mmCIF file of C-alpha atoms in Angstrom:
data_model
loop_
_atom_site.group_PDB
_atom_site.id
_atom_site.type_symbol
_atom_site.label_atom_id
_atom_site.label_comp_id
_atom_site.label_asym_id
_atom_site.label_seq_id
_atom_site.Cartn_x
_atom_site.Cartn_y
_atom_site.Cartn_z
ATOM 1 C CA UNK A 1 -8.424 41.202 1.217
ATOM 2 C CA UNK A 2 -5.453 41.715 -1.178
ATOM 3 C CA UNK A 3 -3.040 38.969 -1.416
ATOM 4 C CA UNK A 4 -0.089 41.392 -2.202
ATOM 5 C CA UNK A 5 -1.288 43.073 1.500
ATOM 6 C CA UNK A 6 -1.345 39.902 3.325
ATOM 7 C CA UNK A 7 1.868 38.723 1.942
ATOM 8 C CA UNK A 8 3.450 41.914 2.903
ATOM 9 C CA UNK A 9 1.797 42.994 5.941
ATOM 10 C CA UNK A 10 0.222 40.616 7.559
ATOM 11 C CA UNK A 11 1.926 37.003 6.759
ATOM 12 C CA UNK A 12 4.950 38.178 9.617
ATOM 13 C CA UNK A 13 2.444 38.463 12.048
ATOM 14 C CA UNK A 14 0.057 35.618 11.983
ATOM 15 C CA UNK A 15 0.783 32.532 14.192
ATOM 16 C CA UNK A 16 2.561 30.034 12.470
ATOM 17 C CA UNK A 17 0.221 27.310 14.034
ATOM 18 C CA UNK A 18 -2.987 28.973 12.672
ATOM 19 C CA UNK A 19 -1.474 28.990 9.254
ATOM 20 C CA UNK A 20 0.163 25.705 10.045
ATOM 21 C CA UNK A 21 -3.325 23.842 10.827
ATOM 22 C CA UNK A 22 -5.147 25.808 7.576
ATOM 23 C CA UNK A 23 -2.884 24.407 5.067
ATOM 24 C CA UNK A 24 -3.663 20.825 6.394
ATOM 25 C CA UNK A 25 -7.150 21.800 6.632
ATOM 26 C CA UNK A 26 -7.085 22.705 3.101
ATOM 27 C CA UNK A 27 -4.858 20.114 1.557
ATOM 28 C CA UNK A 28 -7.272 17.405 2.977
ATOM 29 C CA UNK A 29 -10.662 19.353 3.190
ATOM 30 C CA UNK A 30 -11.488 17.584 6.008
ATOM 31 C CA UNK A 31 -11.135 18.965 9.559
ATOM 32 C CA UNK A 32 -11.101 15.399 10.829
ATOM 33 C CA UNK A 33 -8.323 14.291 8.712
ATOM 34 C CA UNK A 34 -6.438 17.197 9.479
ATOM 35 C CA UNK A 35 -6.788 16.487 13.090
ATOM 36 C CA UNK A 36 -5.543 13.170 12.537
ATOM 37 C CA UNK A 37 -2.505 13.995 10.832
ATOM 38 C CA UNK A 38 -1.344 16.736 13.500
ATOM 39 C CA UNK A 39 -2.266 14.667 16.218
ATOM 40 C CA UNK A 40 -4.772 17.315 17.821
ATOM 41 C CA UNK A 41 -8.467 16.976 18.186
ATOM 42 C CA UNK A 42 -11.246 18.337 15.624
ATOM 43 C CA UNK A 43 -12.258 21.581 17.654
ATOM 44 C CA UNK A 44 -8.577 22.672 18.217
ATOM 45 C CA UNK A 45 -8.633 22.572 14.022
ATOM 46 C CA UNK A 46 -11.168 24.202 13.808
ATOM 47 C CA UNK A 47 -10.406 26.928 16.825
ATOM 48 C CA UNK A 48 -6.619 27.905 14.411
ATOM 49 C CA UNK A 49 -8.885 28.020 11.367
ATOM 50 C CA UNK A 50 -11.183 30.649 13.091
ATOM 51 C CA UNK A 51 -8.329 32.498 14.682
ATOM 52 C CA UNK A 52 -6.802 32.566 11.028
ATOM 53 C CA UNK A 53 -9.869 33.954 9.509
ATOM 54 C CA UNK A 54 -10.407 36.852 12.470
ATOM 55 C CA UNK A 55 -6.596 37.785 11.337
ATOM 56 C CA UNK A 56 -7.260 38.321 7.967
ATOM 57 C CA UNK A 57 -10.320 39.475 8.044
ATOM 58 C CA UNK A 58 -12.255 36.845 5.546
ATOM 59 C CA UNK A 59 -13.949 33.722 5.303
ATOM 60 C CA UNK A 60 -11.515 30.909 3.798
ATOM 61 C CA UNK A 61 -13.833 27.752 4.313
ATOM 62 C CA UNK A 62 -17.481 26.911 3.981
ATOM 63 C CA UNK A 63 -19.666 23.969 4.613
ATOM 64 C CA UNK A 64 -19.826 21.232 1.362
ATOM 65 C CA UNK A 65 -21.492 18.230 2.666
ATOM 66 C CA UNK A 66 -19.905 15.881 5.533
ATOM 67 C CA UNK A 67 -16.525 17.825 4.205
ATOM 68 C CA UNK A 68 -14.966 20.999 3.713
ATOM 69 C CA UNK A 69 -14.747 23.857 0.431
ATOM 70 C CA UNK A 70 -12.280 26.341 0.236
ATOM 71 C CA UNK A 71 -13.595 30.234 -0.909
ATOM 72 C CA UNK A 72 -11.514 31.698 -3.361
ATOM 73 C CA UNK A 73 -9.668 33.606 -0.602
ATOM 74 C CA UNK A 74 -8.822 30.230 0.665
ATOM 75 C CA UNK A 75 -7.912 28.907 -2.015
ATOM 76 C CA UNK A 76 -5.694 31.732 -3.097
ATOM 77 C CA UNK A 77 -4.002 31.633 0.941
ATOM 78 C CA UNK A 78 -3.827 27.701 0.653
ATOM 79 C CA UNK A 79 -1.805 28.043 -2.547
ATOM 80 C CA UNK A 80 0.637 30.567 -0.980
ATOM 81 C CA UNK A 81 1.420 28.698 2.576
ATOM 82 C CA UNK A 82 1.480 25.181 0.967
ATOM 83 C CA UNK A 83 4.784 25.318 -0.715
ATOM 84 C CA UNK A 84 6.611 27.529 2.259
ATOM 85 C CA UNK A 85 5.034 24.063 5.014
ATOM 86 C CA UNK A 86 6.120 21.717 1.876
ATOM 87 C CA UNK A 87 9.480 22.620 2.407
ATOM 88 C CA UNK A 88 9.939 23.429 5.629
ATOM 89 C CA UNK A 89 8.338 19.585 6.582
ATOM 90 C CA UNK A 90 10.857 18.614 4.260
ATOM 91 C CA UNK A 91 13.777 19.991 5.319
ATOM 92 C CA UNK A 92 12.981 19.262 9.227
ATOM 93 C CA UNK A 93 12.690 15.700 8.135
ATOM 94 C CA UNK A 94 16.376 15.783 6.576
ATOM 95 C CA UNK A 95 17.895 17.571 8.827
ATOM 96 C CA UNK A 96 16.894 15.492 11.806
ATOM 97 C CA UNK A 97 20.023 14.037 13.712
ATOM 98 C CA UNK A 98 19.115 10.187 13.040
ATOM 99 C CA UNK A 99 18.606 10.669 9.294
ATOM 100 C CA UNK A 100 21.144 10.539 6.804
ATOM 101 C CA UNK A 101 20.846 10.722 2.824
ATOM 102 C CA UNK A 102 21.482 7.232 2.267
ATOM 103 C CA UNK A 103 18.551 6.617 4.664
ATOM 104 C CA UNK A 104 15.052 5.106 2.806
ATOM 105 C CA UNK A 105 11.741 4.048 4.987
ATOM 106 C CA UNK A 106 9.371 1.823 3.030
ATOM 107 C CA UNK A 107 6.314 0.639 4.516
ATOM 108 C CA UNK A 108 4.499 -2.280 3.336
ATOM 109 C CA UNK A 109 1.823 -4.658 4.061
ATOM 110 C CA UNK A 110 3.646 -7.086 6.473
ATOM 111 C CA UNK A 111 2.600 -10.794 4.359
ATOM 112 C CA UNK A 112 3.970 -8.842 1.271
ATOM 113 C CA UNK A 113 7.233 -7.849 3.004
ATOM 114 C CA UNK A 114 8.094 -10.963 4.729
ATOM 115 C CA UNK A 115 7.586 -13.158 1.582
ATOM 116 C CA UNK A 116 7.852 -11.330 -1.504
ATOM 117 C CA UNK A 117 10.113 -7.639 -0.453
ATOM 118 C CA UNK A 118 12.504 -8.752 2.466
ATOM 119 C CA UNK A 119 14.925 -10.363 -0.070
ATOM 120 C CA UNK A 120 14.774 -8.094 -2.466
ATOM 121 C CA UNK A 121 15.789 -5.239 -0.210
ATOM 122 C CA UNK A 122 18.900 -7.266 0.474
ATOM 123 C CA UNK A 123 19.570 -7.676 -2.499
ATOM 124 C CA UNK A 124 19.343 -4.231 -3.251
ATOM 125 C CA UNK A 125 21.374 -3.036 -0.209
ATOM 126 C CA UNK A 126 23.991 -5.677 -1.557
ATOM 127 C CA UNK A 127 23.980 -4.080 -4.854
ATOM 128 C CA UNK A 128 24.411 -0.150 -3.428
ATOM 129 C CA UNK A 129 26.167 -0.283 -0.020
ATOM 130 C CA UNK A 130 25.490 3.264 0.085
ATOM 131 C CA UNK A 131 21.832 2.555 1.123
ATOM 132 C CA UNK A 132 20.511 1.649 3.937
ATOM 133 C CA UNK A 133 15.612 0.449 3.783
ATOM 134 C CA UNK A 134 14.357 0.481 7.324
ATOM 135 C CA UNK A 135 11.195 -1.207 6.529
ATOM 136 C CA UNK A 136 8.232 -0.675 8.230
ATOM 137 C CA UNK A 137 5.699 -3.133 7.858
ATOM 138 C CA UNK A 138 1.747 -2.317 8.501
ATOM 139 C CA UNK A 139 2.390 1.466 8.891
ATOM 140 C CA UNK A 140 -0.321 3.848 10.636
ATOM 141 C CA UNK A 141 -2.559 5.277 7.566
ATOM 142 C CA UNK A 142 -0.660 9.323 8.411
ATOM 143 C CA UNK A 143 2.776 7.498 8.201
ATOM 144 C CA UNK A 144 3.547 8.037 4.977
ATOM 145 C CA UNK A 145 1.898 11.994 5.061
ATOM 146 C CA UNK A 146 4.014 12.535 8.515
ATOM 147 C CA UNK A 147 7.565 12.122 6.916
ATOM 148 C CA UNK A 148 7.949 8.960 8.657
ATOM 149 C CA UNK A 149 8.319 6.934 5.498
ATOM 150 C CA UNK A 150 9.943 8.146 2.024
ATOM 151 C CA UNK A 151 7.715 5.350 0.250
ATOM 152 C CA UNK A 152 4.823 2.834 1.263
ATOM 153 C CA UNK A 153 3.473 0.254 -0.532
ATOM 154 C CA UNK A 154 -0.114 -0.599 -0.630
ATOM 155 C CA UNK A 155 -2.075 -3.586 -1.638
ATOM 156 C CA UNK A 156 -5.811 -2.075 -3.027
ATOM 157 C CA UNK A 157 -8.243 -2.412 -6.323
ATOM 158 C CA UNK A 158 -7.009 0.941 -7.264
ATOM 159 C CA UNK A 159 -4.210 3.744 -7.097
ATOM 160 C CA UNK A 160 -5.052 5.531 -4.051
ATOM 161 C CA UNK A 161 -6.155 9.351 -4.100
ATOM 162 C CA UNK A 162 -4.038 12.105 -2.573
ATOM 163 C CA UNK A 163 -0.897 10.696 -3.658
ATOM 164 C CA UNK A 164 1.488 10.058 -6.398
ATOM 165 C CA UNK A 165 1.614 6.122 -7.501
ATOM 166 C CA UNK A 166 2.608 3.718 -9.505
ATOM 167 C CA UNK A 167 1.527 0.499 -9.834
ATOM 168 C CA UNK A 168 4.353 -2.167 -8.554
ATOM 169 C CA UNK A 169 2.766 -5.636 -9.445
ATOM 170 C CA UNK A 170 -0.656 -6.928 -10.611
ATOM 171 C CA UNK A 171 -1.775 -9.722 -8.191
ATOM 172 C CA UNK A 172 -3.134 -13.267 -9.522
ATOM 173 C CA UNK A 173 -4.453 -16.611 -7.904
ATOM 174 C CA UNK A 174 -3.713 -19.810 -9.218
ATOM 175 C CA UNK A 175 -4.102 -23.383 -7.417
ATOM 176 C CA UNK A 176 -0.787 -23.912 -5.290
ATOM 177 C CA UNK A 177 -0.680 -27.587 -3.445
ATOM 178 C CA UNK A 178 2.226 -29.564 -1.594
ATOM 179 C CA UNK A 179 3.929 -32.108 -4.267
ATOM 180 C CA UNK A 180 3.558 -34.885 -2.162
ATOM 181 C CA UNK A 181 -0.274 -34.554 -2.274
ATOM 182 C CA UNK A 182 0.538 -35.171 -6.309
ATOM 183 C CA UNK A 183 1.483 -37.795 -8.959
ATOM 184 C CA UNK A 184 4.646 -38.436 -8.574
ATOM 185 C CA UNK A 185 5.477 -36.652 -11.950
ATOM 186 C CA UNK A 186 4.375 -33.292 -11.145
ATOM 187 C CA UNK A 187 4.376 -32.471 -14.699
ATOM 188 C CA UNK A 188 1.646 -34.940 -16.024
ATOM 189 C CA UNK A 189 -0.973 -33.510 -13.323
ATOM 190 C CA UNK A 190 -4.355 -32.731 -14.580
ATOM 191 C CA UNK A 191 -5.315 -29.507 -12.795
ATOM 192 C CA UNK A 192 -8.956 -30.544 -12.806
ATOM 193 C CA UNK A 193 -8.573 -34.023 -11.539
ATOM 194 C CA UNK A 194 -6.608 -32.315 -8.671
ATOM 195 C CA UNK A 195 -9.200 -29.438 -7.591
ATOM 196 C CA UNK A 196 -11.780 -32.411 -7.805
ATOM 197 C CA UNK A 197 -10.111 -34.370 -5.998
ATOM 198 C CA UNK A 198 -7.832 -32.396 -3.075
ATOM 199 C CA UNK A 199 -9.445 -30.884 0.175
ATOM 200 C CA UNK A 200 -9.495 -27.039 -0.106
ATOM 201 C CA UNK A 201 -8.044 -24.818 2.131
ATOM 202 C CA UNK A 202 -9.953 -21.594 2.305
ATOM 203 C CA UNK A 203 -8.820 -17.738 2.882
ATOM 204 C CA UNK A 204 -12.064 -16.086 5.010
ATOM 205 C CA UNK A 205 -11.825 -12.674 7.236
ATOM 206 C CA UNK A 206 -13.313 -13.247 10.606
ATOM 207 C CA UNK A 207 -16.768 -14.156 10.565
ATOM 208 C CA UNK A 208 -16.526 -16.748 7.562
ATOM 209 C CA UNK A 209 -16.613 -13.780 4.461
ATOM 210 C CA UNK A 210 -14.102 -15.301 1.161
ATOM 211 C CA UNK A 211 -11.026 -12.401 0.598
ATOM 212 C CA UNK A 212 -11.356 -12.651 -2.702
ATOM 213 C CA UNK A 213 -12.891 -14.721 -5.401
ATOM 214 C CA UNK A 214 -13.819 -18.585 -3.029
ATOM 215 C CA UNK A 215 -13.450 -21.558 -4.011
ATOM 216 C CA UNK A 216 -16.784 -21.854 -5.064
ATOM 217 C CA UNK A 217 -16.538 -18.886 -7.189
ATOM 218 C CA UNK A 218 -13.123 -20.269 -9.084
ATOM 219 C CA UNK A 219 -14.780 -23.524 -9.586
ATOM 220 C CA UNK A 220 -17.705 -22.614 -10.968
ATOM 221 C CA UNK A 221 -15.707 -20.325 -13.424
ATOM 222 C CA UNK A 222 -14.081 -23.169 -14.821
ATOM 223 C CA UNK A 223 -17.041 -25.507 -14.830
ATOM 224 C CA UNK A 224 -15.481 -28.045 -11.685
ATOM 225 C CA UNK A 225 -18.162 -29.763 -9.962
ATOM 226 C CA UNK A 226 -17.754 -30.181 -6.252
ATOM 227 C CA UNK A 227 -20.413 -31.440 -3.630
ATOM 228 C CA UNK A 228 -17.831 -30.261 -0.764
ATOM 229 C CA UNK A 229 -16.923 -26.394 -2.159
ATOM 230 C CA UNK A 230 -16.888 -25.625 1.542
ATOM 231 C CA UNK A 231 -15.101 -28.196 3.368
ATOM 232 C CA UNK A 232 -11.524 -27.940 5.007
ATOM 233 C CA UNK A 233 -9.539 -25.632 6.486
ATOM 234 C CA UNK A 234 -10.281 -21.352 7.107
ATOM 235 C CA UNK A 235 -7.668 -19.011 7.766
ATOM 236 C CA UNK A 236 -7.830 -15.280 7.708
ATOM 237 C CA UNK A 237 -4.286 -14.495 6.320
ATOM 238 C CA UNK A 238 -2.821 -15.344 3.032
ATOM 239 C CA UNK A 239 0.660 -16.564 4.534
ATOM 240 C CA UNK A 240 -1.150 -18.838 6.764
ATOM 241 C CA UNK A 241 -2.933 -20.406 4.074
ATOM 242 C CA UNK A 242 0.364 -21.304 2.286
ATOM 243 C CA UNK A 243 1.888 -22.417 5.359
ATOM 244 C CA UNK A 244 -1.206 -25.141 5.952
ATOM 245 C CA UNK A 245 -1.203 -25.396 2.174
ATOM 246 C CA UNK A 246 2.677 -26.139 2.333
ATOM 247 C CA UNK A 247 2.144 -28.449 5.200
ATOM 248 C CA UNK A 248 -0.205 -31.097 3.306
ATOM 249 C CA UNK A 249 -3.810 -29.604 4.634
ATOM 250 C CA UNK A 250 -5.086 -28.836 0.810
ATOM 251 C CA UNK A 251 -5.370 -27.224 -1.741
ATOM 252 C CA UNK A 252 -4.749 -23.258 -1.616
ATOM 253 C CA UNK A 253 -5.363 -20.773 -4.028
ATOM 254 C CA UNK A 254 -2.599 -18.586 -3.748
ATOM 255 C CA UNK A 255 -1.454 -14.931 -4.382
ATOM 256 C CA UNK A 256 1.645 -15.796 -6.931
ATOM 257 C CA UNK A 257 3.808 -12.769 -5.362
ATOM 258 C CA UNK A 258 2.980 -14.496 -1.986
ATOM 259 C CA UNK A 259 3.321 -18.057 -2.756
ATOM 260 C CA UNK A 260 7.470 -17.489 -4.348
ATOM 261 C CA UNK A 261 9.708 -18.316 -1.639
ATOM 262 C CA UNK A 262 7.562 -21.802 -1.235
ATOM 263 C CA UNK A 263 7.550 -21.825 -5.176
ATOM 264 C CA UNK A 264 11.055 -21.731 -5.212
ATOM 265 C CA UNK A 265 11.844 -24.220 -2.259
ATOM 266 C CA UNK A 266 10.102 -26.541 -3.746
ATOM 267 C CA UNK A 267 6.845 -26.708 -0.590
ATOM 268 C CA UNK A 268 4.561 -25.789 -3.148
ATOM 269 C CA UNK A 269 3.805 -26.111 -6.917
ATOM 270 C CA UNK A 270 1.507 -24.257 -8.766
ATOM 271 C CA UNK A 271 -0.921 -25.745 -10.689
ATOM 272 C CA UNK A 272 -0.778 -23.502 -13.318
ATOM 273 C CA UNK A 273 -2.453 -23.615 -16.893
ATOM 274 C CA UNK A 274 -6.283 -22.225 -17.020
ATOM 275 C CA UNK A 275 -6.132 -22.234 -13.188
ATOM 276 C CA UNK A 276 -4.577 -18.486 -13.343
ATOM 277 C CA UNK A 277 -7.187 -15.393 -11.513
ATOM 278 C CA UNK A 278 -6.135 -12.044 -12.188
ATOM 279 C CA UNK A 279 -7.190 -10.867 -8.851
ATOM 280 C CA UNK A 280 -8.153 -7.255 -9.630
ATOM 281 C CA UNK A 281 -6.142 -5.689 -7.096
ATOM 282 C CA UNK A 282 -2.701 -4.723 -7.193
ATOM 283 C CA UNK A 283 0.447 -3.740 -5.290
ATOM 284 C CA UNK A 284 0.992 0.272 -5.473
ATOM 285 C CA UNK A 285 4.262 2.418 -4.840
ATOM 286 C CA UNK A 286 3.192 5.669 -3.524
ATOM 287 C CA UNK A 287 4.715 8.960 -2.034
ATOM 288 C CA UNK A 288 3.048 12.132 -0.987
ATOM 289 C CA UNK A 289 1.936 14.580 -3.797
ATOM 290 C CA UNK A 290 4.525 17.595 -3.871
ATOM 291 C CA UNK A 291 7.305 15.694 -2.546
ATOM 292 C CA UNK A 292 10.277 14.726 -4.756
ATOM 293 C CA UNK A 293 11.773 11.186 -4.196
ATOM 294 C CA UNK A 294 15.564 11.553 -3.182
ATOM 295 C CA UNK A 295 17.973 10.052 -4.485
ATOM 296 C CA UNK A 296 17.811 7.110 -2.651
ATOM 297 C CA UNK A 297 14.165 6.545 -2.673
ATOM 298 C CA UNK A 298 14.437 7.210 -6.676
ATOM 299 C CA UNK A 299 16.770 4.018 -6.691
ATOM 300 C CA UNK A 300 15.046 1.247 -4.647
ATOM 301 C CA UNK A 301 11.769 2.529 -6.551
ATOM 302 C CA UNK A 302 13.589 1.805 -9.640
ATOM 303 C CA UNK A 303 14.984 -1.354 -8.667
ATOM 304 C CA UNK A 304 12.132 -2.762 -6.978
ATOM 305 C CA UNK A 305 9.768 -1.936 -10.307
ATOM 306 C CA UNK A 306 11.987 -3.935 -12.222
ATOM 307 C CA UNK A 307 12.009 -7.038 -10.174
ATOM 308 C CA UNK A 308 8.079 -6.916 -10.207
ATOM 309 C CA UNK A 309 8.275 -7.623 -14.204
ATOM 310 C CA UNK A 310 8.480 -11.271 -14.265
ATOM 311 C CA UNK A 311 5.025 -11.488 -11.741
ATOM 312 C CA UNK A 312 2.384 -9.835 -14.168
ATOM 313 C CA UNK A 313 0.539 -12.427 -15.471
ATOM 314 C CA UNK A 314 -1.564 -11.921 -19.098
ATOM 315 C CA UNK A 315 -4.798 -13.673 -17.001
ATOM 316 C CA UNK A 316 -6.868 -16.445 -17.884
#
């Protein structure tokens, strides 16, 4: 069918919905997904697409494994309706009576907010009283994709796909301990006299598996013999570690971001030297592909990139 025709006879005519439920369809080639992000169930996706296709008279998707491939007259009808839903979802969003332009919803893995982000957005609001973060903390995976955050961040190996991202901070572990458990002179400590010698206190998901390298695995690196590698206390989140690390139960090994608000009052010190782990995985600052940070948004990005500086680590 001719594009020029469609555009100029047909397009007033089709069902906004149909068209509405193809662009998601085509922007995640996945009828599940799309499902999932309008909230409907797979066979209502797939009922629009049909209904679309019977309109204009031609096929726009086809079978491609477990997923979805749009023909060329798909492609060519998902180009055209994606920027005309683009804006429209982005003007509904900002013209919605609660929102205003100094508004900005971050999401963020809730550990990472409560220890490492919560000050910083004061801070921040401090430092431009025009703003206002509502922060979100452990947001639904279509949060960020349903306008109901400007800006999430993410904690993964990798820069997720789908969306545009920066990376905020590069994570590292390093040995973090309560002083008391010390020499008195923090500074003279021998890092491997202390992981010889200190019980351990061990980050595990449910059902006993390490998140991240173990303790046996960071010992071994560094050539530290221990009979008792798994001995002492399991918990399965990072701030709960630090807490029974803080509290005298062992030796943790700690996410640095994590680990700064004990850091700086003085409940833990690191033990720092050769003991540092680049973790592999990273914090990421990402928004939805097509959509322009506002002004706002632009800012605490900014901001919040340049107070991740003094946490990269050069590794071992």
């Amino acid at each position: 069918m001719d594009l020029e025709k469609l555009t100029n006879e047909t397009a007033s005519s089709l069902p906004l919905n149909a068209l509405r439920t193809f662009e998601c369809v085509a922007r995640h080639g996945s009828v599940t997904r799309a499902a999932a992000e309008l909230g409907v169930t797979s066979g209502a996706v797939s009922q629009q697409v049909r209904l679309l296709e019977e309109l204009i008279g031609a096929k726009l998707t086809v079978r491609a494994g477990r997923g979805l491939a749009l023909t060329a007259q798909g492609r060519a009808t998902a180009e055209m309706v994606h920027d005309a839903f683009q804006r429209l979802r982005e003007a509904s969003i900002r013209l919605s009576a609660h929102q205003d332009p100094g508004l900005i919803r971050l999401g963020a893995p809730g550990a990472f907010a409560a220890r490492w982000l919560s000050s910083r957005i004061n801070a921040f609001e401090a430092d431009h009283p025009e703003y206002r973060v509502q922060l979100v903390t452990d947001p639904a995976p279509q949060s960020l994709h349903r306008f109901q955050l400007d800006i999430e961040i993410r904690f993964s190996p990798a820069p997720p796909q789908g969306v545009q991202t920066v990376e905020l901070l590069s994570e590292s572990l390093t040995p973090a301990v309560a002083p008391h458990l010390l020499h008195p002179d923090v500074e003279r400590v021998n890092w491997r006299a202390a992981v010889e010698a200190l019980p351990l206190v061990h980050h595990e998901r449910t059902g006993g598996e390490p998140v991240g390298p173990s303790w046996a695995q960071w010992l071994e690196q560094r050539g530290v013999r221990r009979q008792d590698t798994l001995s002492g206390d399991r918990y399965n989140r990072h701030d709960h570690v630090l807490e029974a690390a803080a509290h005298q139960r062992g030796l943790a090994l700690a996410r640095r971001s994590l680990a700064e608000p004990d850091i700086q009052s003085g409940r833990l010190v690191f033990l720092i030297g050769a003991g540092v782990t680049p973790l592999g995985w990273g914090y990421h600052l990402l928004w939805p592909e097509g959509r322009a940070l506002h002004n706002a948004a632009r800012q605490l990005k900014d901001f919040l990139m340049d107070e991740a500086r003094p946490f990269e680590t050069p590794g071992l």
